[in-house]
Coordinates of C-alpha atoms and ligand atoms in Angstrom, one line a residue:
X1 CA 89.4 67.7 62.2
X2 CA 93.3 67.9 61.0
X3 CA 93.9 66.6 57.5
X4 CA 96.8 66.7 58.9
X5 CA 99.6 63.7 58.2
X6 CA 100.4 61.9 61.9
X7 CA 103.7 62.3 63.2
X8 CA 106.1 60.9 65.6
X9 CA 105.7 63.6 68.2
X10 CA 109.0 65.5 68.5
X11 CA 110.1 64.9 64.5
X12 CA 106.8 66.9 64.0
X13 CA 107.4 68.9 66.8
X14 CA 110.2 69.9 65.5
X15 CA 108.7 70.2 62.1
X16 CA 106.0 72.8 61.1
X17 CA 103.0 72.4 64.0
X18 CA 104.6 72.2 66.4
X19 CA 103.5 71.0 70.4
X20 CA 101.0 72.2 72.7
X21 CA 102.3 72.2 76.5
X22 CA 98.8 71.9 78.8
X23 CA 98.9 72.5 82.1
X24 CA 96.5 71.1 85.1
X25 CA 97.1 72.8 88.3
X26 CA 95.7 71.9 91.4
X27 CA 96.0 72.5 95.0
X28 CA 99.4 71.4 95.8
X29 CA 100.5 69.6 91.8
X30 CA 100.9 70.9 88.3
X31 CA 100.1 67.8 85.3
X32 CA 102.0 68.4 82.6
X33 CA 102.1 67.1 79.0
X34 CA 103.9 68.2 75.8
X35 CA 101.2 67.1 73.0
X36 CA 102.1 66.4 69.3
X37 CA 98.4 67.4 68.4
X38 CA 98.8 66.2 65.1
X39 CA 99.7 62.9 65.6
X40 CA 97.7 62.9 68.9
X41 CA 100.3 61.3 71.0
X42 CA 102.5 62.5 74.5
X43 CA 105.7 62.9 73.5
X44 CA 106.7 64.3 76.9
X45 CA 104.5 64.0 80.6
X46 CA 105.5 65.1 83.8
X47 CA 103.8 65.7 87.0
X48 CA 105.4 67.7 90.4
X49 CA 103.6 67.3 93.6
X50 CA 103.7 68.4 97.4
X51 CA 103.9 71.8 96.7
X52 CA 104.3 74.1 98.9
X53 CA 103.6 71.4 101.5
X54 CA 106.1 70.3 104.5
X55 CA 109.2 68.2 103.2
X56 CA 110.9 68.0 99.4
X57 CA 108.2 67.8 96.7
X58 CA 108.5 65.4 93.8
X59 CA 108.4 65.8 90.6
X60 CA 108.7 62.9 87.6
X61 CA 109.3 64.1 84.0
X62 CA 108.9 60.8 81.4
X63 CA 110.3 61.2 77.8
X64 CA 111.0 58.6 75.7
X65 CA 110.8 55.4 77.3
X66 CA 113.2 57.1 80.7
X67 CA 111.5 58.5 83.7
X68 CA 113.2 61.2 85.9
X69 CA 112.6 61.6 89.4
X70 CA 113.7 64.6 91.0
X71 CA 113.1 65.5 95.0
X72 CA 113.4 69.1 96.6
X73 CA 111.7 71.8 97.9
X74 CA 109.1 73.1 95.9
X75 CA 107.7 76.4 97.3
X76 CA 105.4 77.2 95.0
X77 CA 104.1 76.8 91.8
X78 CA 106.4 79.3 89.6
X79 CA 109.2 77.2 91.7
X80 CA 106.9 73.9 90.0
X81 CA 106.7 75.0 86.7
X82 CA 110.7 76.7 87.0
X83 CA 111.9 72.8 87.4
X84 CA 110.2 71.1 85.0
X85 CA 111.1 74.2 82.3
X86 CA 114.5 73.2 83.8
X87 CA 114.2 69.0 83.0
X88 CA 112.7 69.1 79.9
X89 CA 116.5 71.7 78.9
X90 CA 118.1 69.1 80.8
X91 CA 116.1 65.6 79.8
X92 CA 114.4 66.6 76.8
X93 CA 113.1 67.6 75.3
X94 CA 114.0 70.9 74.8
X95 CA 111.2 73.8 74.5
X96 CA 112.2 75.3 71.5
X97 CA 113.3 72.2 69.8
X98 CA 109.4 70.9 70.7
X99 CA 108.8 74.8 69.2
X100 CA 105.8 75.1 71.6
X101 CA 103.0 77.0 70.1
X102 CA 100.4 77.4 72.5
X103 CA 100.2 76.8 76.3
X104 CA 97.3 74.9 77.3
X105 CA 95.5 75.6 81.0
X106 CA 93.0 73.5 82.2
X107 CA 90.2 75.5 84.4
X108 CA 87.5 73.6 86.2
X109 CA 85.2 76.5 86.2
X110 CA 84.0 78.9 83.4
X111 CA 81.4 80.0 85.5
X112 CA 78.4 81.9 83.4
X113 CA 81.3 83.8 81.3
X114 CA 83.2 80.8 79.4
X115 CA 82.2 79.0 77.2
X116 CA 84.7 78.1 74.7
X117 CA 88.5 77.7 75.0
X118 CA 89.7 81.2 75.6
X119 CA 92.7 83.0 74.5
X120 CA 94.3 84.4 78.6
X121 CA 94.7 87.7 78.5
X122 CA 94.9 89.9 81.8
X123 CA 91.7 91.0 81.6
X124 CA 91.0 87.1 81.5
X125 CA 92.8 86.1 84.2
X126 CA 91.4 87.9 86.8
X127 CA 88.0 87.2 85.3
X128 CA 88.9 83.4 86.7
X129 CA 89.3 84.7 89.4
X130 CA 86.1 86.2 90.4
X131 CA 84.7 82.1 89.9
X132 CA 86.9 81.7 92.8
X133 CA 83.6 81.7 95.1
X134 CA 82.1 79.3 92.4
X135 CA 84.8 76.8 92.8
X136 CA 87.4 77.4 96.1
X137 CA 88.6 74.2 96.0
X138 CA 89.9 74.7 92.1
X139 CA 90.5 77.7 90.6
X140 CA 93.0 79.2 93.3
X141 CA 95.1 76.9 91.3
X142 CA 94.8 77.5 88.0
X143 CA 94.6 81.0 88.3
X144 CA 98.0 80.6 90.2
X145 CA 99.0 78.3 88.0
X146 CA 98.2 80.9 85.1
X147 CA 100.2 83.3 85.8
X148 CA 103.7 81.9 86.4
X149 CA 103.3 79.7 83.2
X150 CA 102.3 83.3 81.4
X151 CA 105.5 84.5 83.3
X152 CA 108.1 82.0 82.3
X153 CA 106.5 81.5 79.2
X154 CA 105.6 85.1 77.4
X155 CA 106.3 84.5 74.1
X156 CA 103.5 81.8 73.3
X157 CA 99.2 82.6 73.7
X158 CA 98.0 81.5 76.6
X159 CA 94.5 79.3 76.1
X160 CA 92.0 78.3 79.3
X161 CA 90.4 75.2 78.2
X162 CA 86.8 75.4 80.7
X163 CA 85.5 71.9 82.5
X164 CA 82.3 73.6 82.6
X165 CA 82.3 74.3 78.7
X166 CA 81.0 71.2 77.5
X167 CA 77.6 72.2 79.2
X168 CA 77.2 75.8 78.0
X169 CA 74.6 73.7 75.9
X170 CA 72.3 72.6 78.9
X171 CA 68.6 73.4 78.0
X172 CA 67.3 75.5 80.8
X173 CA 65.3 73.1 82.1
X174 CA 68.5 71.1 83.0
X175 CA 70.5 74.0 84.5
X176 CA 67.8 75.5 86.5
X177 CA 67.9 74.3 90.4
X178 CA 64.5 75.0 91.8
X179 CA 66.2 77.3 93.8
X180 CA 64.2 80.8 95.0
X181 CA 64.9 82.5 91.5
X182 CA 66.9 86.2 93.1
X183 CA 68.6 84.1 95.7
X184 CA 70.1 81.1 92.5
X185 CA 70.6 84.9 90.6
X186 CA 72.6 87.2 92.5
X187 CA 74.8 84.0 93.8
X188 CA 74.9 82.4 90.2
X189 CA 73.4 79.4 91.3
X190 CA 72.8 77.3 88.7
X191 CA 73.7 73.5 87.2
X192 CA 77.5 73.7 85.5
X193 CA 79.0 71.0 84.7
X194 CA 82.7 69.3 84.8
X195 CA 84.5 67.2 83.5
X196 CA 83.4 68.6 80.3
X197 CA 86.7 68.5 77.8
X198 CA 85.8 64.6 78.1
X199 CA 82.4 63.6 77.6
X200 CA 83.3 66.1 74.5
X201 CA 85.9 64.4 73.5
X202 CA 84.7 60.8 73.8
X203 CA 81.3 61.8 72.6
X204 CA 83.0 63.3 69.1
X205 CA 85.8 59.4 69.3
X206 CA 82.8 57.2 69.9
X207 CA 81.2 58.7 66.4
X208 CA 84.4 58.3 64.7
X209 CA 84.9 55.5 65.5
X210 CA 81.5 54.0 64.9
X211 CA 81.6 55.6 61.3
X212 CA 78.8 58.1 62.1
X213 CA 77.4 61.4 62.3
X214 CA 77.6 62.9 65.6
X215 CA 74.7 64.9 65.1
X216 CA 72.5 61.6 64.5
X217 CA 73.7 60.3 67.8
X218 CA 72.8 60.2 72.0
X219 CA 75.0 59.5 73.8
X220 CA 75.2 58.5 77.3
X221 CA 78.8 59.6 78.0
X222 CA 79.5 57.6 81.5
X223 CA 83.3 59.2 83.1
X224 CA 83.8 57.0 86.0
X225 CA 87.5 58.4 87.7
X226 CA 87.8 58.7 91.0
X227 CA 86.1 62.3 90.5
X228 CA 82.3 60.7 88.4
X229 CA 79.7 62.0 86.0
X230 CA 77.7 61.4 83.6
X231 CA 76.0 62.3 80.0
X232 CA 73.8 62.9 78.1
X233 CA 74.4 64.2 74.6
X234 CA 72.3 64.7 71.6
X235 CA 74.0 65.4 68.7
X236 CA 76.8 66.2 69.9
X237 CA 75.2 69.5 72.1
X238 CA 75.2 68.4 76.2
X239 CA 71.8 68.7 77.5
X240 CA 72.3 67.3 81.3
X241 CA 74.4 66.1 83.1
X242 CA 75.4 64.6 86.7
X243 CA 77.0 67.4 88.1
X244 CA 76.2 71.0 89.0
X245 CA 77.1 74.0 90.9
X246 CA 80.4 72.0 92.0
X247 CA 82.2 68.9 91.2
X248 CA 80.1 67.9 94.5
X249 CA 76.5 66.6 93.0
X250 CA 76.0 63.1 91.1
X251 CA 77.6 59.8 90.8
X252 CA 79.0 58.5 93.9
X253 CA 82.8 59.2 93.6
X254 CA 85.7 58.0 95.0
X255 CA 85.8 60.7 97.6
X256 CA 82.6 62.8 96.8
X257 CA 79.0 62.1 98.4
X258 CA 77.4 62.8 94.9
X259 CA 74.1 63.4 95.5
X260 CA 72.8 63.6 98.8
X261 CA 70.2 65.1 101.0
X262 CA 71.2 69.1 101.2
X263 CA 69.0 68.8 104.9
X264 CA 72.2 66.6 105.6
X265 CA 73.8 69.5 106.0
X266 CA 71.3 71.3 108.4
X267 CA 71.5 68.6 110.0
X268 CA 75.4 68.3 111.3
X269 CA 75.9 72.0 111.3
X270 CA 72.9 72.3 113.9
X271 CA 73.6 68.9 115.4
X272 CA 77.0 67.1 115.2
X273 CA 78.8 70.9 116.2
X274 CA 80.5 70.8 112.5
X275 CA 80.8 73.8 110.8
X276 CA 80.8 74.7 106.9
X277 CA 84.6 73.9 105.6
X278 CA 83.9 70.1 108.2
X279 CA 80.9 69.1 106.1
X280 CA 82.8 70.1 102.9
X281 CA 85.3 68.3 103.9
X282 CA 83.6 65.7 104.7
X283 CA 81.3 65.0 101.3
X284 CA 84.0 66.1 99.5
X285 CA 86.7 64.1 100.6
X286 CA 85.8 61.7 103.4
X287 CA 82.8 60.4 101.6
X288 CA 81.9 58.5 98.7
X289 CA 83.9 55.1 97.9
X290 CA 86.3 55.4 100.6
X291 CA 83.7 57.4 102.9
X292 CA 81.9 53.8 103.2
X293 CA 84.8 50.8 102.3
X294 CA 87.4 52.9 103.9
X295 CA 88.9 52.4 99.4
X296 CA 88.1 54.9 97.0
X297 CA 90.5 53.0 94.4
X298 CA 88.2 50.0 92.9
X299 CA 91.0 47.5 92.5
X300 CA 91.7 48.7 97.0
X301 CA 87.7 47.6 96.3
X302 CA 87.3 44.2 94.7
X303 CA 90.2 42.9 96.9
X304 CA 88.1 43.8 100.0
X305 CA 85.0 42.2 98.3
X306 CA 87.1 38.9 97.3
X307 CA 87.9 38.4 101.1
X308 CA 84.3 39.3 102.1
X309 CA 84.7 43.0 103.4
X310 CA 80.5 43.5 103.4
X311 CA 81.3 47.6 104.1
X312 CA 83.6 47.4 100.4
X313 CA 80.7 45.0 99.4
X314 CA 78.2 47.8 100.1
X315 CA 79.8 50.7 98.7
X316 CA 80.1 49.2 95.6
X317 CA 76.1 48.0 95.4
X318 CA 75.2 51.2 96.0
X319 CA 78.2 53.1 93.2
X320 CA 76.4 50.6 91.0
X321 CA 73.2 51.7 92.3
X322 CA 73.7 55.4 91.6
X323 CA 75.0 55.0 88.3
X324 CA 72.3 52.5 86.8
X325 CA 69.4 55.2 87.9
X326 CA 71.5 58.1 86.2
X327 CA 71.3 56.1 82.7
X328 CA 68.0 55.2 83.5
X329 CA 67.2 58.5 83.5
X330 CA 69.4 60.1 81.3
X331 CA 67.6 57.4 79.2
X332 CA 64.0 59.1 80.0
X333 CA 65.7 62.8 78.8
X334 CA 67.0 61.1 75.8
X335 CA 63.8 59.5 74.6
X336 CA 66.0 57.0 71.9
X337 CA 69.7 55.7 73.2
X338 CA 72.5 55.0 70.3
X339 CA 75.5 54.7 72.7
X340 CA 77.7 54.5 76.1
X341 CA 80.1 55.5 76.2
X342 CA 83.1 54.3 79.8
X343 CA 85.6 56.2 80.2
X344 CA 88.1 57.1 82.7
X345 CA 89.9 54.8 85.1
X346 CA 86.9 52.5 86.3
X347 CA 85.5 52.7 83.1
X348 CA 88.0 51.8 80.8
X349 CA 89.2 49.2 83.6
X350 CA 87.0 48.1 85.5
X351 CA 84.7 45.5 83.5
X352 CA 83.4 44.1 86.7
X353 CA 81.5 47.7 87.4
X354 CA 80.6 47.8 83.2
X355 CA 78.6 44.3 83.5
X356 CA 77.0 44.8 86.4
X357 CA 75.8 48.1 86.1
X358 CA 74.5 46.7 82.7
X359 CA 72.8 43.8 84.6
X360 CA 68.5 43.7 83.7
X361 CA 69.4 46.7 81.5
X362 CA 68.1 44.6 78.8
X363 CA 64.7 45.5 78.8
X364 CA 65.5 48.4 77.2
X365 CA 68.3 47.4 74.9
X366 CA 71.0 47.8 77.0
X367 CA 73.6 44.9 77.1
X368 CA 77.2 44.0 77.5
X369 CA 78.9 40.7 75.9
X370 CA 81.4 39.1 78.4
X371 CA 83.8 38.6 76.1
X372 CA 83.4 41.9 74.5
X373 CA 84.2 43.6 77.5
X374 CA 87.3 41.3 79.4
X375 CA 89.8 42.9 81.4
X376 CA 91.6 46.4 81.2
X377 CA 90.7 48.8 77.7
X378 CA 92.9 51.0 76.2
X379 CA 91.7 51.6 72.3
X380 CA 87.8 52.4 71.6
X381 CA 86.4 49.1 71.7
X382 CA 82.6 47.9 71.1
X383 CA 81.8 46.3 74.1
X384 CA 77.6 45.6 73.8
X385 CA 76.8 42.1 72.6
X386 CA 75.5 42.4 68.6
X387 CA 72.1 42.4 69.0
X388 CA 71.7 45.1 71.3
X389 CA 70.2 47.7 70.5
X390 CA 71.9 49.9 72.1
X391 CA 76.1 49.9 71.3
X392 CA 77.9 50.1 74.1
X393 CA 81.3 51.1 73.7
X394 CA 84.8 52.3 76.1
X395 CA 86.3 54.9 74.5
X396 CA 89.8 56.0 76.9
X397 CA 90.0 59.7 77.1
X398 CA 92.7 61.6 76.4
X399 CA 92.4 65.2 78.1
X400 CA 95.0 66.7 76.8
X401 CA 94.9 66.1 73.5
X402 CA 91.6 67.9 73.6
X403 CA 93.2 70.5 75.2
X404 CA 95.7 70.5 72.9
X405 CA 93.3 70.5 69.9
X406 CA 91.3 73.4 71.5
X407 CA 94.3 75.3 72.3
X408 CA 95.6 75.6 68.4
X409 CA 91.6 76.1 67.3
X410 CA 91.0 79.8 70.4
X411 CA 94.6 80.6 68.3
X412 CA 93.8 80.4 64.9
X413 CA 96.7 77.9 64.3
Ligands
AMP1 P1 91.1 58.7 87.2 O1 90.6 59.6 87.8 O2 90.2 58.9 85.9 O3 92.1 58.9 86.9 O4 90.9 57.0 87.5 C1 91.4 57.4 88.9 C2 90.3 55.7 89.1 O5 90.8 54.7 88.6 C3 90.9 55.0 90.7 O6 90.8 54.8 91.4 C4 90.1 53.7 90.6 O7 89.4 53.2 90.8 C5 89.9 53.3 88.7 N1 91.5 52.0 87.9 C6 92.5 52.7 87.7 N2 92.5 51.3 87.6 C7 92.0 50.1 87.6 C8 92.2 49.0 87.5 N3 92.9 48.6 86.1 N4 91.0 48.4 87.6 C9 90.1 49.1 88.4 N5 90.2 50.1 88.7 C10 90.9 50.8 88.3

């Protein structure tokens, strides 16, 4: 994207190109990263947790190989950001020295309104708040994060980068639920897709790593983190994705059901005496791998399996079965698959997941070479054998860098 030379973080940050502060506000957390958008490295990273909770909050800040930890009450997101900015001044890098050019905010839901990174003004913030009914678990915290950051850093542009934006290109047939048209229209019910920044970043990167034109490639992207999603990308534009109105649809995830017969909701409400919030919590937080086995982290799941735990074994089988179904479905959507990309926590680190999901798919031209696939992968790598028709790759995702670069584009820098 840029022809500027790569720099070494702080040196570059002090120079003409500066840095971007990327913020990801969750309901009780604030993740931040100061990014050099040119060289691509994280200059400093941090996480504030347990915001607004009983007991002390926790800040962890990393800069120049040193970790700083603070434990103290943190009442709200304003407190959290003030604390983080104070640590920047205390242990570095100073925000002034870092020459922050923009603040990039990860916003989960952009609805049908936002399909591009958007410079934030009062109106945009109001619209993000108006979208809260579509993303009640995420947009409130995102909006609060924006509000406090604009107060504390008033002299730089603030940009919202939406998780849904990359999927604005979904064809109507993929975006539309077969739900009563009037009800769907009145309530904005359609498939939006999430993790778009990651799907966009890794599909672009895959093309560059292969030295191919993005326009020529049909790709399936598998973002397998604690939340997980798949997408079909034709020529750089998303044509299908597994998440829908909310991030609950699709693949089996750490704690989410993914696809489930919607009648299970009626059943639980009629027969188990659950109310809507209980079903919401059950589906989003107590299901998926964790609901099946007690563990949502693949490392723990593999340990249980090694001990002969049958629930853990079934959980992994259910996870892989669903993932394989999506790969097959997206092969049909695309007609031809040039590249399959694995990314995010399990996609980058779990060779068992990568190899087992590809088992038996040689007939489609999909395979994983055991040696190339082995171990955790932290740099882009091809993991398919020479003979395979489809190139299978691991591309580590970097949503913060993608947000930082989109921020600069949005500010015209
Ligand atoms: P993310 O949401 O992208 O941060 O991914 C987090 C998930 O990645 C964890 O819950 C694990 O399931 C998985 N993960 C992270 N590190 C490893 C690893 N070394 N081996 C297997 N799975 C991992």
